[in-house]
């Protein structure tokens, strides 16, 4: 299995913190955000390479970080992929970056995709187990608790088996507080559909749009994220995450 970490954004809402440092390398509770992500993915097992897709501005920083992380953990092999963008005006978008890595690195394997700024308080080992059992696309979901929050993300409905029956990106009138987050599993058999999505000229940004397109063509299942999930998008929730994650027991960090 391969893992792709999406880390090519410019995080302008976090300026000046992200003027000279990419958001996933900002520290939370004493270590970079992306290390929280990887430490929670590591227990899944069977991951033989981690791709980090970033931009021309920060590719060097990710390369240096990955070498330090690998030396300390000695478990994961990394490939840093530079998407060539230099600012928001020429970025490829999350799905564009996914397609770039699939093409450039000739990926022909099961693929797990996660945003580098997503924080989880608990291990994702059960996510990996569920994905292997289903051998179908899987979207991680989280209950954000109120309908107003949902308008920032997406709104979904699922059946008794956990399969998506409705998905709407950035809903105006959501009816559910369950949202899909930037943690996805695409088995090898569905990679051709991702290529089709891009070839048809669909929106290359917002990775949820791929799910919105995909579930109407093949079954897409869901897995509920346990514990706490944070999507770091502002200085306020970065500060909140620092406070909360600093209090977690060492095993959860």
Coordinates of C-alpha atoms in Angstrom, one line a residue:
X1 CA 0.0 0.0 0.0
X2 CA 1.1 3.5 -0.7
X3 CA 0.2 6.7 1.2
X4 CA -0.1 10.1 -0.3
X5 CA 0.0 13.2 1.9
X6 CA -1.5 16.3 0.4
X7 CA 0.7 19.2 1.3
X8 CA 0.8 21.6 -1.6
X9 CA -1.4 24.4 -0.3
X10 CA -0.2 27.9 0.7
X11 CA -2.4 28.3 3.8
X12 CA -2.8 32.1 3.3
X13 CA -5.3 32.3 6.2
X14 CA -2.4 31.4 8.6
X15 CA -0.1 34.2 7.4
X16 CA 2.5 35.2 8.6
X17 CA 3.1 31.8 10.1
X18 CA 3.0 30.1 6.7
X19 CA 4.9 32.7 4.7
X20 CA 8.2 30.8 5.2
X21 CA 7.0 27.4 6.5
X22 CA 4.3 25.0 5.1
X23 CA 1.3 24.4 7.3
X24 CA 1.9 20.7 7.8
X25 CA 5.3 21.4 9.3
X26 CA 3.9 23.9 11.9
X27 CA 4.3 22.4 15.4
X28 CA 1.3 21.2 17.4
X29 CA 2.1 19.9 20.9
X30 CA 5.8 19.8 20.2
X31 CA 6.0 18.2 16.8
X32 CA 5.0 19.0 13.2
X33 CA 1.3 18.4 12.2
X34 CA 2.3 15.9 9.6
X35 CA 4.1 13.7 12.1
X36 CA 0.9 13.4 14.1
X37 CA -0.7 12.1 10.9
X38 CA 2.1 9.7 10.1
X39 CA 2.4 8.4 13.7
X40 CA -1.3 7.5 13.5
X41 CA -1.0 5.9 10.1
X42 CA 2.0 3.8 11.0
X43 CA 0.1 1.1 13.0
X44 CA -1.8 0.2 9.8
X45 CA 1.2 -1.7 8.5
X46 CA 2.0 -2.7 5.0
X47 CA 2.8 0.8 3.9
X48 CA 5.9 0.6 1.7
X49 CA 6.1 4.2 0.6
X50 CA 4.8 7.6 1.6
X51 CA 4.5 10.3 -1.1
X52 CA 4.3 13.9 0.0
X53 CA 3.1 16.2 -2.7
X54 CA 4.0 19.9 -2.2
X55 CA 4.9 23.0 -4.1
X56 CA 8.1 24.6 -5.4
X57 CA 8.3 26.9 -2.5
X58 CA 8.4 24.3 0.2
X59 CA 9.7 21.1 -1.5
X60 CA 13.2 21.6 0.0
X61 CA 11.8 21.9 3.6
X62 CA 9.8 18.7 3.2
X63 CA 12.8 16.9 1.8
X64 CA 14.9 17.9 4.9
X65 CA 12.0 17.0 7.2
X66 CA 11.4 13.6 5.7
X67 CA 15.1 12.7 6.0
X68 CA 15.1 13.6 9.7
X69 CA 11.8 11.8 10.3
X70 CA 13.0 8.6 8.6
X71 CA 16.3 8.7 10.6
X72 CA 14.3 9.0 13.8
X73 CA 11.6 6.5 13.0
X74 CA 13.4 4.2 10.5
X75 CA 10.1 2.7 9.3
X76 CA 8.9 4.6 6.3
X77 CA 10.4 5.5 2.9
X78 CA 9.5 8.9 1.5
X79 CA 9.3 10.5 -2.0
X80 CA 8.7 14.3 -2.1
X81 CA 6.9 15.3 -5.2
X82 CA 7.1 18.9 -6.3
X83 CA 4.0 19.9 -8.2
X84 CA 5.8 23.0 -9.7
X85 CA 3.3 25.6 -8.4
X86 CA 4.5 28.8 -6.8
X87 CA 1.4 30.4 -5.4
X88 CA -2.4 30.0 -5.4
X89 CA -2.7 31.4 -8.9
X90 CA -1.0 28.3 -10.5
X91 CA -1.7 25.5 -8.0
X92 CA -3.0 22.2 -9.4
X93 CA -5.6 21.6 -6.7
X94 CA -5.8 18.5 -4.5
X95 CA -7.2 16.2 -7.1
X96 CA -4.7 17.6 -9.7
X97 CA -1.9 16.8 -7.2
X98 CA -3.2 13.3 -6.6
X99 CA -3.3 12.7 -10.4
X100 CA 0.2 14.1 -10.8
X101 CA 1.7 11.8 -8.2
X102 CA -0.2 8.7 -9.7
X103 CA 1.2 9.6 -13.1
X104 CA 4.7 10.7 -12.3
X105 CA 5.4 7.9 -9.8
X106 CA 3.5 5.3 -11.9
X107 CA 1.4 4.2 -8.9
X108 CA -0.2 0.8 -9.4
X109 CA -1.2 -0.1 -5.9
X110 CA -3.8 0.5 -3.2
X111 CA -3.6 4.1 -2.2
X112 CA -4.4 6.0 1.0
X113 CA -4.7 9.8 0.7
X114 CA -4.7 12.2 3.6
X115 CA -4.3 15.9 4.1
X116 CA -1.2 16.9 5.9
X117 CA -3.0 19.3 8.2
X118 CA -5.6 16.8 9.5
X119 CA -5.0 15.9 13.1
X120 CA -6.4 12.7 14.8
X121 CA -6.3 12.0 18.5
X122 CA -6.4 8.2 17.9
X123 CA -4.6 5.6 15.8
X124 CA -5.9 4.9 12.3
X125 CA -5.1 1.2 12.5
X126 CA -8.8 0.3 12.3
X127 CA -9.2 2.5 9.2
X128 CA -6.6 0.4 7.5
X129 CA -8.2 -2.8 8.6
X130 CA -11.7 -1.7 7.4
X131 CA -10.3 -0.6 4.0
X132 CA -8.7 -3.9 3.4
X133 CA -11.9 -5.7 4.3
X134 CA -14.0 -3.6 2.0
X135 CA -11.5 -3.5 -0.9
X136 CA -13.5 -0.6 -2.2
X137 CA -13.1 3.2 -1.9
X138 CA -13.5 4.4 1.7
X139 CA -14.1 7.9 3.0
X140 CA -13.4 8.8 6.6
X141 CA -16.3 10.7 8.2
X142 CA -16.7 12.7 11.3
X143 CA -19.7 14.2 13.1
X144 CA -19.0 17.9 13.5
X145 CA -22.1 18.3 15.7
X146 CA -23.9 21.2 14.1
X147 CA -25.3 22.1 10.7
X148 CA -23.6 25.4 10.4
X149 CA -20.1 23.7 10.5
X150 CA -21.2 21.3 7.8
X151 CA -21.6 24.2 5.3
X152 CA -17.8 24.6 5.3
X153 CA -17.2 20.9 4.4
X154 CA -19.7 18.5 2.8
X155 CA -22.9 16.7 3.7
X156 CA -23.4 13.0 3.2
X157 CA -26.0 10.3 3.8
X158 CA -25.2 6.6 4.2
X159 CA -27.2 3.4 4.2
X160 CA -27.1 0.6 6.9
X161 CA -23.9 -0.9 5.4
X162 CA -22.1 2.5 5.6
X163 CA -22.2 3.0 1.8
X164 CA -22.7 6.6 0.6
X165 CA -26.1 7.3 -0.8
X166 CA -25.8 11.1 -1.1
X167 CA -22.8 13.5 -1.1
X168 CA -22.8 17.3 -1.6
X169 CA -19.7 19.5 -1.4
X170 CA -20.2 22.8 0.4
X171 CA -24.0 22.3 1.0
X172 CA -26.2 25.3 1.4
X173 CA -29.0 23.5 3.3
X174 CA -27.4 20.4 5.0
X175 CA -29.7 17.9 6.8
X176 CA -26.9 15.9 8.5
X177 CA -24.0 16.8 10.7
X178 CA -21.9 14.0 9.3
X179 CA -19.1 15.1 7.0
X180 CA -16.4 13.5 4.9
X181 CA -12.9 14.5 5.8
X182 CA -9.6 14.4 3.9
X183 CA -8.8 10.8 4.6
X184 CA -9.5 8.4 1.7
X185 CA -8.7 4.9 0.5
X186 CA -8.6 4.0 -3.2
X187 CA -7.9 0.4 -4.0
X188 CA -5.8 -0.3 -7.1
X189 CA -8.9 -1.3 -9.0
X190 CA -10.4 2.3 -8.8
X191 CA -7.3 4.3 -9.9
X192 CA -8.6 4.2 -13.5
X193 CA -11.7 6.1 -12.3
X194 CA -9.5 8.8 -10.8
X195 CA -7.8 9.2 -14.2
X196 CA -11.2 9.3 -15.9
X197 CA -12.3 12.1 -13.5
X198 CA -9.4 14.2 -14.5
X199 CA -9.5 13.3 -18.2
X200 CA -13.1 14.5 -18.3
X201 CA -12.0 18.0 -17.2
X202 CA -13.7 17.9 -13.8
X203 CA -12.8 20.3 -11.0
X204 CA -9.3 19.5 -9.8
X205 CA -9.6 21.1 -6.4
X206 CA -11.4 20.1 -3.2
X207 CA -10.8 16.3 -2.9
X208 CA -14.4 15.8 -1.8
X209 CA -15.5 16.5 -5.4
X210 CA -13.9 13.3 -6.5
X211 CA -16.0 11.4 -4.0
X212 CA -19.1 13.2 -5.1
X213 CA -18.4 12.0 -8.6
X214 CA -17.2 8.6 -7.7
X215 CA -20.0 7.3 -5.5
X216 CA -22.4 7.5 -8.4
X217 CA -20.2 5.1 -10.4
X218 CA -18.9 2.6 -7.8
X219 CA -19.8 1.8 -4.2
X220 CA -18.0 4.2 -1.7
X221 CA -18.0 3.2 1.9
X222 CA -17.5 5.3 5.1
X223 CA -15.5 4.8 8.3
X224 CA -16.2 7.0 11.4
X225 CA -13.2 8.6 12.9
X226 CA -12.9 7.9 16.6
X227 CA -11.8 10.5 19.2
X228 CA -11.0 14.1 18.1
X229 CA -10.4 15.3 14.6
X230 CA -9.0 18.8 13.7
X231 CA -8.8 20.4 10.4
X232 CA -6.4 23.3 10.9
X233 CA -7.6 26.3 8.9
X234 CA -7.0 29.3 11.2
X235 CA -4.8 30.6 13.9
X236 CA -7.6 30.1 16.4
X237 CA -8.0 26.4 15.8
X238 CA -4.3 25.9 15.6
X239 CA -4.0 27.4 19.1
X240 CA -7.0 25.2 20.2
X241 CA -5.3 22.1 18.7
X242 CA -2.1 22.9 20.6
X243 CA -4.0 23.1 23.9
X244 CA -5.9 19.9 23.3
X245 CA -3.1 17.7 21.9
X246 CA -0.7 18.8 24.6
X247 CA -3.0 17.2 27.1
X248 CA -3.3 13.8 25.3
X249 CA -1.4 10.8 26.7
X250 CA 2.0 10.2 25.0
X251 CA 0.7 7.2 23.1
X252 CA -1.9 9.4 21.4
X253 CA 0.7 11.9 20.3

